[in-house]
Tab-separated table of C-alpha atoms in Angstrom:
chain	number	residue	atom	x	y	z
A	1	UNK	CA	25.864	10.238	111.476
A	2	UNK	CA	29.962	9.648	111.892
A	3	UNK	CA	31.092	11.125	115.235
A	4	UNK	CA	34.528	12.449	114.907
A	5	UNK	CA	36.947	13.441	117.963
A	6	UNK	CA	40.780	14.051	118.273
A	7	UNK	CA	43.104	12.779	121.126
A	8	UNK	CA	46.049	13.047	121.580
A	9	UNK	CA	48.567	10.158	121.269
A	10	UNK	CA	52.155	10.551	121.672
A	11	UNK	CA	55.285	12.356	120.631
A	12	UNK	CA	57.623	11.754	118.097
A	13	UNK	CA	61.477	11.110	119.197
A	14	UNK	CA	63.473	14.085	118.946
A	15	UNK	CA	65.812	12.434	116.358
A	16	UNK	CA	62.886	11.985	114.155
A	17	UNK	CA	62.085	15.933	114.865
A	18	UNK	CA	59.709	15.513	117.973
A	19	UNK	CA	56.057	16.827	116.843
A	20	UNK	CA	52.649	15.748	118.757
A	21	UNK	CA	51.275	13.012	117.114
A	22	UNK	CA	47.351	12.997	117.436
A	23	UNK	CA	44.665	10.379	116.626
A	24	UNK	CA	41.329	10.944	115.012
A	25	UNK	CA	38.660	8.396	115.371
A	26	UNK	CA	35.611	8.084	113.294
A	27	UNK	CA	32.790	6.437	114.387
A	28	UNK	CA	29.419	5.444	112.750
A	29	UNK	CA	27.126	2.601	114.237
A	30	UNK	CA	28.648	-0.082	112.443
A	31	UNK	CA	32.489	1.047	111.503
A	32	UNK	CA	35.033	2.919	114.053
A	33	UNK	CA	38.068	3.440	112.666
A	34	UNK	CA	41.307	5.697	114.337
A	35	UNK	CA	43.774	7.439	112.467
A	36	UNK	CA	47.428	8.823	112.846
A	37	UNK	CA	48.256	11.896	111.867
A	38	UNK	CA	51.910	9.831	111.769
A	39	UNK	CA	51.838	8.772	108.278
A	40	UNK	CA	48.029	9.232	108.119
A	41	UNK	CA	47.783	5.454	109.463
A	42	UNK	CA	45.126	3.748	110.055
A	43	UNK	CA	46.083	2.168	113.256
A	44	UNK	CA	42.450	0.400	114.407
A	45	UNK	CA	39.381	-0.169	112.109
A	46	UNK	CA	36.856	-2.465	114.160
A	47	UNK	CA	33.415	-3.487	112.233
A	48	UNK	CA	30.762	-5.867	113.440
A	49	UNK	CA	30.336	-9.631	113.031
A	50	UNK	CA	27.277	-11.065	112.023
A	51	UNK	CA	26.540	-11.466	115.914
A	52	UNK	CA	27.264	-7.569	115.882
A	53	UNK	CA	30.348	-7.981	117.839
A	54	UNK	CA	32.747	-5.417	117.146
A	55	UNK	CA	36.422	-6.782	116.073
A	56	UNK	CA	39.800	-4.249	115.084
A	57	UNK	CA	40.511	-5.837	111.732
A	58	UNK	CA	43.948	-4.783	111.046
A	59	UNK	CA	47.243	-5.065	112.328
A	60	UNK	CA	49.529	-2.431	114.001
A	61	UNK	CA	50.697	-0.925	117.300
A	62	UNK	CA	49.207	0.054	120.915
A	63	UNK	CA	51.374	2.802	121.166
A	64	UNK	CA	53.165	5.405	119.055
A	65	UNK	CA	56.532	3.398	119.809
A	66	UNK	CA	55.905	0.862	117.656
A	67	UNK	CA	55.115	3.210	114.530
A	68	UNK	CA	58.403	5.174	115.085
A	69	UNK	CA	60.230	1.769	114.538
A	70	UNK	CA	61.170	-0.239	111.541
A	71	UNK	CA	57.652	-1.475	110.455
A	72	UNK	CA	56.459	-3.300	107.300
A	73	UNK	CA	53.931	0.371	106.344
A	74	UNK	CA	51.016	-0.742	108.940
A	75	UNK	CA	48.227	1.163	108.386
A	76	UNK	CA	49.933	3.670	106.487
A	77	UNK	CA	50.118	6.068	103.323
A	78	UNK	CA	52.853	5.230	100.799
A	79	UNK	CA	54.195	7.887	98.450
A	80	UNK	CA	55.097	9.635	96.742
A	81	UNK	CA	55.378	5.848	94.465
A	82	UNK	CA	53.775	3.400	96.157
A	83	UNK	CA	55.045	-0.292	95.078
A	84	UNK	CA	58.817	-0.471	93.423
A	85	UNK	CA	60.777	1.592	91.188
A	86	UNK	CA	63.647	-0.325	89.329
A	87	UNK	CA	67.017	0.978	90.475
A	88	UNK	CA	65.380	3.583	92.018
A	89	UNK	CA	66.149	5.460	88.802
A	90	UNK	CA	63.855	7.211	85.964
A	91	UNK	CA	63.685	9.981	83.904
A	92	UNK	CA	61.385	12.796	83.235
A	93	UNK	CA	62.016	15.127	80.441
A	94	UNK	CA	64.986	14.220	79.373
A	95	UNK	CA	66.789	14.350	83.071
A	96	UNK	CA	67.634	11.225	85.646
A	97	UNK	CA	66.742	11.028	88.818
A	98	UNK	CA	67.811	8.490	91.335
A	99	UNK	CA	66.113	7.707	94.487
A	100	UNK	CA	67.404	5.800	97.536
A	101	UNK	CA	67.291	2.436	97.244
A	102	UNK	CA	65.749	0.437	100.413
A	103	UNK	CA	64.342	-2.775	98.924
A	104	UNK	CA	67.518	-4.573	97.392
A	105	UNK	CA	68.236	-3.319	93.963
A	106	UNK	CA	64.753	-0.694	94.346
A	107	UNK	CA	63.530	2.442	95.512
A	108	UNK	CA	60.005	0.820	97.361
A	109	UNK	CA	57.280	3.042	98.952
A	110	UNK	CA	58.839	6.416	98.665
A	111	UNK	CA	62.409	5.903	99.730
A	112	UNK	CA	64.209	6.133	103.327
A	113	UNK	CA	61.926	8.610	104.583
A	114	UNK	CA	58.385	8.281	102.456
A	115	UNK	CA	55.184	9.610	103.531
A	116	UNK	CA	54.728	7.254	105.386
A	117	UNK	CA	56.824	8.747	108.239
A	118	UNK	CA	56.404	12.022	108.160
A	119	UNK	CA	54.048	14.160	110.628
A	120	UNK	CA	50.962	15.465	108.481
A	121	UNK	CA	48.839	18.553	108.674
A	122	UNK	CA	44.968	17.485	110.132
A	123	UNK	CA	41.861	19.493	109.876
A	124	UNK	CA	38.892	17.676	110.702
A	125	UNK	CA	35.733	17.429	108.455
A	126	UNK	CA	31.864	17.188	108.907
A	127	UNK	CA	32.491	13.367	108.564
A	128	UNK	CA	36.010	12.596	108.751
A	129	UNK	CA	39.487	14.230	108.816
A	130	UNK	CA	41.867	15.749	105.967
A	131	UNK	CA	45.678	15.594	105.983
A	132	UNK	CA	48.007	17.620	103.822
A	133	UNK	CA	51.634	18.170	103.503
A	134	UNK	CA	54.373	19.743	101.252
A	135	UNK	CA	56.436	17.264	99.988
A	136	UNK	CA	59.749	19.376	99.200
A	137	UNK	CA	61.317	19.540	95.792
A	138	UNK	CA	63.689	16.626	95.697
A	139	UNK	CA	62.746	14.919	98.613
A	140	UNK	CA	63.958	11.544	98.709
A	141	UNK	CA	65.328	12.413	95.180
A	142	UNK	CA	62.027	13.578	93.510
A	143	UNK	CA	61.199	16.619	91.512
A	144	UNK	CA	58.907	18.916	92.638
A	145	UNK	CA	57.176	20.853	95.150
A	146	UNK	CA	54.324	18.358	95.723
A	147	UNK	CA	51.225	19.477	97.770
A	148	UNK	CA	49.431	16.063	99.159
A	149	UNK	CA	45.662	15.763	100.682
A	150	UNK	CA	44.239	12.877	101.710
A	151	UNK	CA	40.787	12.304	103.496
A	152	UNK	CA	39.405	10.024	105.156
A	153	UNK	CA	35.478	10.142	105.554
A	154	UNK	CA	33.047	7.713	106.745
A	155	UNK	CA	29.729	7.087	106.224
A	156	UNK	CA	27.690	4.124	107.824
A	157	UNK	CA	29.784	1.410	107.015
A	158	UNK	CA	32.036	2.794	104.441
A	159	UNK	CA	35.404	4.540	104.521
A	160	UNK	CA	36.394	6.292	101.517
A	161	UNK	CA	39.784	7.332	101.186
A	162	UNK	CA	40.430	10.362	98.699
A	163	UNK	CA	44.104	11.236	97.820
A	164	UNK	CA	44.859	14.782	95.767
A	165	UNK	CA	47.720	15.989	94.587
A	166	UNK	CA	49.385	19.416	92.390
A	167	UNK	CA	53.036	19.620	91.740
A	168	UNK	CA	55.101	22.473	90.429
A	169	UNK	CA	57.725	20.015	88.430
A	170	UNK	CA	56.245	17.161	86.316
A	171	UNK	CA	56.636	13.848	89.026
A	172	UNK	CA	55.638	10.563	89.060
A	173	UNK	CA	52.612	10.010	91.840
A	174	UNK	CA	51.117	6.785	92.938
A	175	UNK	CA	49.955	6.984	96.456
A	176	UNK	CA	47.583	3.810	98.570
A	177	UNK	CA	47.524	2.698	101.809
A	178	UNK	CA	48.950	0.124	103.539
A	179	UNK	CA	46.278	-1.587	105.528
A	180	UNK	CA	47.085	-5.126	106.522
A	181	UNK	CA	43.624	-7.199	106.950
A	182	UNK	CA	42.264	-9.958	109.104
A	183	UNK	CA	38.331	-10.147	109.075
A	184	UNK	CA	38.493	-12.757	112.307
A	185	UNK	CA	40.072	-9.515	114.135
A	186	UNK	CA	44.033	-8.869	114.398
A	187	UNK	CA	46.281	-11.273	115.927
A	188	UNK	CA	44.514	-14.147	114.083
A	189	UNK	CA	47.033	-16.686	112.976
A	190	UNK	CA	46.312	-16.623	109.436
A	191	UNK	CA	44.186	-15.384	106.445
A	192	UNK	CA	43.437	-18.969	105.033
A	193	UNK	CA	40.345	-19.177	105.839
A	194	UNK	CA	39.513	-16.223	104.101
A	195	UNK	CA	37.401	-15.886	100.177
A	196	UNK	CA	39.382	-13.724	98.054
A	197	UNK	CA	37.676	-12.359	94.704
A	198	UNK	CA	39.804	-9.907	92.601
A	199	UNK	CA	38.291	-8.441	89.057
A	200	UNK	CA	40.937	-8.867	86.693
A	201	UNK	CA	41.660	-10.583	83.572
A	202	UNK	CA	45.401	-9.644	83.795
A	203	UNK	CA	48.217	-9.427	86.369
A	204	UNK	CA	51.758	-8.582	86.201
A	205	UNK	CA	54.481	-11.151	86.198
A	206	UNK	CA	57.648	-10.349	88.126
A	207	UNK	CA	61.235	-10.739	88.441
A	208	UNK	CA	63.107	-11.989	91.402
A	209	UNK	CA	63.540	-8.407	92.746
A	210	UNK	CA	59.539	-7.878	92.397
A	211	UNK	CA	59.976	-5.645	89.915
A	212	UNK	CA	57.468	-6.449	86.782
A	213	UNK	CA	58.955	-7.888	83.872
A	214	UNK	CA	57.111	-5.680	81.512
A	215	UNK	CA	54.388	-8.661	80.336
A	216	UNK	CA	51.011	-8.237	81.252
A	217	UNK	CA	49.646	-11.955	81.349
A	218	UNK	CA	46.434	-13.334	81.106
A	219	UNK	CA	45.135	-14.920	84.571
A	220	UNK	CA	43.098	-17.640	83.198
A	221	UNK	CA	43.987	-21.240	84.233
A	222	UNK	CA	46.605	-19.763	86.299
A	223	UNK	CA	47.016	-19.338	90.433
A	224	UNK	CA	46.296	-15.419	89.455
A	225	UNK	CA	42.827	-16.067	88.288
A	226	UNK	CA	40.481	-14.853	91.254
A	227	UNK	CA	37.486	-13.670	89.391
A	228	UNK	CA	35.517	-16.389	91.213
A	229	UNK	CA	36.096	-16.380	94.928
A	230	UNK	CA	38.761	-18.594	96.449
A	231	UNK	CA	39.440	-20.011	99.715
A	232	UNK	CA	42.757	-18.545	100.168
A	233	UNK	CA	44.613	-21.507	102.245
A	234	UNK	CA	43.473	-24.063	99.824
A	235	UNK	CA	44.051	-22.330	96.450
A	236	UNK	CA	47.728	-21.615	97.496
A	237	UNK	CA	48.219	-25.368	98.193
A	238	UNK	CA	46.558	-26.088	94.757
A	239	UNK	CA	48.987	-24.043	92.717
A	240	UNK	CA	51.865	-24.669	95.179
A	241	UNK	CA	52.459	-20.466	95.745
A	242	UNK	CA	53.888	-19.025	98.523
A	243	UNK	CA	51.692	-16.068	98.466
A	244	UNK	CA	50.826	-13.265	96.574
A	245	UNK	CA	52.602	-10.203	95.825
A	246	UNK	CA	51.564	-8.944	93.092
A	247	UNK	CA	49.734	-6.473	90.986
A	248	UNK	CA	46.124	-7.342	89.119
A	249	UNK	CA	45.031	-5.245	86.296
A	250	UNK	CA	41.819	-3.233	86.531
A	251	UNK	CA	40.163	-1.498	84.050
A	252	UNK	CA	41.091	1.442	82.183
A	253	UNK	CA	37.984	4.094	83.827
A	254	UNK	CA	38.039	6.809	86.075
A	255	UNK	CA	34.283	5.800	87.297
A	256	UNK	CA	34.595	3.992	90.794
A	257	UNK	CA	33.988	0.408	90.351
A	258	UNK	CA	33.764	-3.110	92.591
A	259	UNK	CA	37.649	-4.551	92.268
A	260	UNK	CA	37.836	-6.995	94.990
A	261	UNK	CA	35.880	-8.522	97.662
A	262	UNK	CA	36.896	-10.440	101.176
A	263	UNK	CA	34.291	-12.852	103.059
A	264	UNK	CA	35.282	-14.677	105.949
A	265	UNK	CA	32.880	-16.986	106.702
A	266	UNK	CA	32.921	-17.837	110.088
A	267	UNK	CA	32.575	-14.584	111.160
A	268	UNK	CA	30.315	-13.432	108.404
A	269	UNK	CA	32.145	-10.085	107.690
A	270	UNK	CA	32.975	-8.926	104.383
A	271	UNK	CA	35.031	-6.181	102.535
A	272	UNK	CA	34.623	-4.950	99.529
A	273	UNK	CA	36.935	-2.861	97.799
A	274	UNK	CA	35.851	0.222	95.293
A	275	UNK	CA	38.430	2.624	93.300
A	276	UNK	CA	39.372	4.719	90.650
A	277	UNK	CA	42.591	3.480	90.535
A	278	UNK	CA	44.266	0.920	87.509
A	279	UNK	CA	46.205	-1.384	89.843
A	280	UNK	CA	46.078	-3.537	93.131
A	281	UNK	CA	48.601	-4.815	94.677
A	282	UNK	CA	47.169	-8.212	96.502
A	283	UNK	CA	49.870	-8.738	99.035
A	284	UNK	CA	49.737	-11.707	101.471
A	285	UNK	CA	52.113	-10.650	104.224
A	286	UNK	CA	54.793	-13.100	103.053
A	287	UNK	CA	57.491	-10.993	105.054
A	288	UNK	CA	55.453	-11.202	108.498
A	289	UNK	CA	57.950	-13.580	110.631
A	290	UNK	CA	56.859	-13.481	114.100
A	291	UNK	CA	59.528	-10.746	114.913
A	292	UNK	CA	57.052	-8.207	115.493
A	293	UNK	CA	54.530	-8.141	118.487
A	294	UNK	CA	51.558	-5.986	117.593
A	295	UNK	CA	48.747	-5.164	119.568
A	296	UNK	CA	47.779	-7.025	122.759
A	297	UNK	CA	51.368	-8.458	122.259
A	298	UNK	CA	50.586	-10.594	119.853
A	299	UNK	CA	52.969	-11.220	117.340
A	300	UNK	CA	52.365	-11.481	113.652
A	301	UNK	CA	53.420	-13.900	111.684
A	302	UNK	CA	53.637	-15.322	107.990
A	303	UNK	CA	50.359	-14.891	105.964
A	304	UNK	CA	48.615	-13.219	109.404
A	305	UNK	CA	46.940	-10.438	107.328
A	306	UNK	CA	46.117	-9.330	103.742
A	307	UNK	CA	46.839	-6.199	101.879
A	308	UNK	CA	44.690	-5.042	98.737
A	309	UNK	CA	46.654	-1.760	97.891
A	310	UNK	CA	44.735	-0.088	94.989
A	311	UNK	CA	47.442	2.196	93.280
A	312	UNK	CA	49.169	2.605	89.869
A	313	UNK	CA	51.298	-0.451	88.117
A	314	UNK	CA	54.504	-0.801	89.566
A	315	UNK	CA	57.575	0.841	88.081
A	316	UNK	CA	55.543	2.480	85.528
A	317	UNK	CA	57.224	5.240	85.120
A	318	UNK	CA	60.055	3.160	82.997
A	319	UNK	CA	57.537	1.008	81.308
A	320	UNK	CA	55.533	3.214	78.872
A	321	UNK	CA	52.898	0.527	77.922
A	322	UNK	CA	52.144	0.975	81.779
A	323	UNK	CA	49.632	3.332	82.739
A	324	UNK	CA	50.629	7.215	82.921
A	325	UNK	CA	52.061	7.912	86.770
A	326	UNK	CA	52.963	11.193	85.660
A	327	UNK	CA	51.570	14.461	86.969
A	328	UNK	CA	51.972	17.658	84.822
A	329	UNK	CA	51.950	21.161	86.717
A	330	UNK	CA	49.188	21.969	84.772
A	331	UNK	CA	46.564	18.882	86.232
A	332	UNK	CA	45.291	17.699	89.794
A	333	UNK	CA	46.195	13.858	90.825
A	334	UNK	CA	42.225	12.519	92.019
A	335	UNK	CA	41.802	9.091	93.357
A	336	UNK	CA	39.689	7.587	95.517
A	337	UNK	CA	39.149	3.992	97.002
A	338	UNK	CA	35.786	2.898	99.253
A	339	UNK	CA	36.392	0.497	101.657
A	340	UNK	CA	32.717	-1.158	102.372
A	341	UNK	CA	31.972	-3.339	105.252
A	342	UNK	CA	29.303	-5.828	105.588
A	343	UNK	CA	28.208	-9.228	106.894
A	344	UNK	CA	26.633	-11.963	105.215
């Protein structure tokens, strides 16, 4: 049984239109996890060690505060285009459309104001909570009157994340979230010691911008080949990488399948990550620098956390060998990722 409850946890700043902010929190015996109706942000998952001590495994904020500030997506739902669009600019039946650019040269994560921080609509379910919201036509330069749901349900130790989606103007849609991982519990200096798996024979190269060049190259006997688990640390000192961010290739099916799995050994826990989704973005938190203090005042630094961002292939909608990101009037956007917690 998942016990769900609602609390109330702060207001938004008048210049970013006030609004109570609430906080679900879903519990089962092994998995509690709380989440914002801010940006439907996952601010606190804690799961058991192999001791059975419970640990919060990702980073973010004590208090609303922190989430109303600039923040590298903690937690949080990206949309409507997760990942980068080149130049912020594509075009859909024949007309351009250019999007605010707030990642150098790119339009990343939905623009200026993404979904990311807007207040969303909750209703709670039998084993989890639902959020929807109206995404305006042409908001942050996009076509379309887009109605968004996403749920999150859990059940024993796995979350499942669902995200819908029907728009009145064809649109590109890729939405994930943003969950930044640390199996020996948040505030942990580093992710090194951590086994990385990731089920894909490709990945996509990228420019200096991060934007894919357009190849989609083979892993094998490359840094990008984590079909066998890795220890993290050590396989970035073998190929002499900085980190990772960048997006594998999954296969083409809409059944949910195993994509990529987490161990960390000296606690025992593991995550494993399930989707319908074509992409993942395996991001090591390159961009953490120690100038943000999380919770318990710790602050984060370089390579502190993980993300594994399941979601379409960047800038796809100006590469047509790319997946379709496209949603027609006439269809429903359906994915879902599992998020399943275990020790070994």
């Amino acid at each position: 049984m998942t016990a769900v409850r609602r609390e109330a946890f702060g207001r938004m700043p008048p210049e970013q239109g006030g609004g109570e902010v609430e906080k679900f929190v879903l519990e089962s015996d092994s998995v509690k996890v709380e989440i914002l109706s801010l940006g439907c942000i996952i601010a606190t998952l804690e799961t058991k060690d192999r001791n059975g001590k419970f640990s919060d495994v990702v980073l973010g904020f004590d208090t609303l505060e922190g989430y109303t500030r600039k923040h590298p997506f903690f937690g949080a739902v990206v949309g409507r285009v997760a990942n980068r669009i080149a130049k912020g600019k594509f075009s859909v039946d024949g007309k351009e459309y250019q999007l605010f650019l707030n990642n150098g040269p790119n339009s990343l994560h939905g623009g200026a104001r993404g979904f990311d921080k807007v207040l969303w609509s909750p209703q709670i379910l039998p084993d989890g909570v639902c959020f929807f919201r109206l995404s305006p036509d042409g908001e942050e330069g996009y076509p379309g009157d887009l109605k968004v749901w996403v749920s999150y349900t859990l059940n024993g130790r796995q979350l499942s994340i669902n995200y819908r989606a029907q728009t009145s103007k064809t649109t590109p849609i890729s939405l994930t979230n943003h969950a930044y991982f640390n199996l020996a519990g948040q505030g942990s200096r580093d992710v090194y010691d951590h086994e990385i798996s990731i089920e894909a024979d490709s990945y996509l190269p990228v420019d200096d911008t991060k934007i894919p060049t357009g190849e989609v190259a083979a892993v094998q006997g490359t840094g990008f080949d984590l079909r066998q688990p890795v220890e993290l640390g050590k396989h970035l000192q073998k190929f002499h990488l900085d980190g990772f961010d960048h997006n594998f290739c999954l296969q083409q099916v809409q059944s949910p399948h195993l994509v990529a799995r987490v161990h960390h050994p000296p606690t025992g826990r593991t995550m494993e990550v399930h989707t319908t989704q074509p992409g993942i973005q395996f991001y090591t938190g390159n961009n953490l620098d120690g100038s943000l203090k999380g919770k318990g005042g710790i602050t984060y630094t370089k390579h502190s956390a993980l993300c594994l961002e399941t979601q379409n292939w960047p800038d796809a909608v100006n590469k047509p060998h790319f997946p379709n990101v496209l949603l027609q009037p006439s269809e429903e956007y359906n994915h879902t990722t599992w998020l399943v917690f275990n020790t070994a």
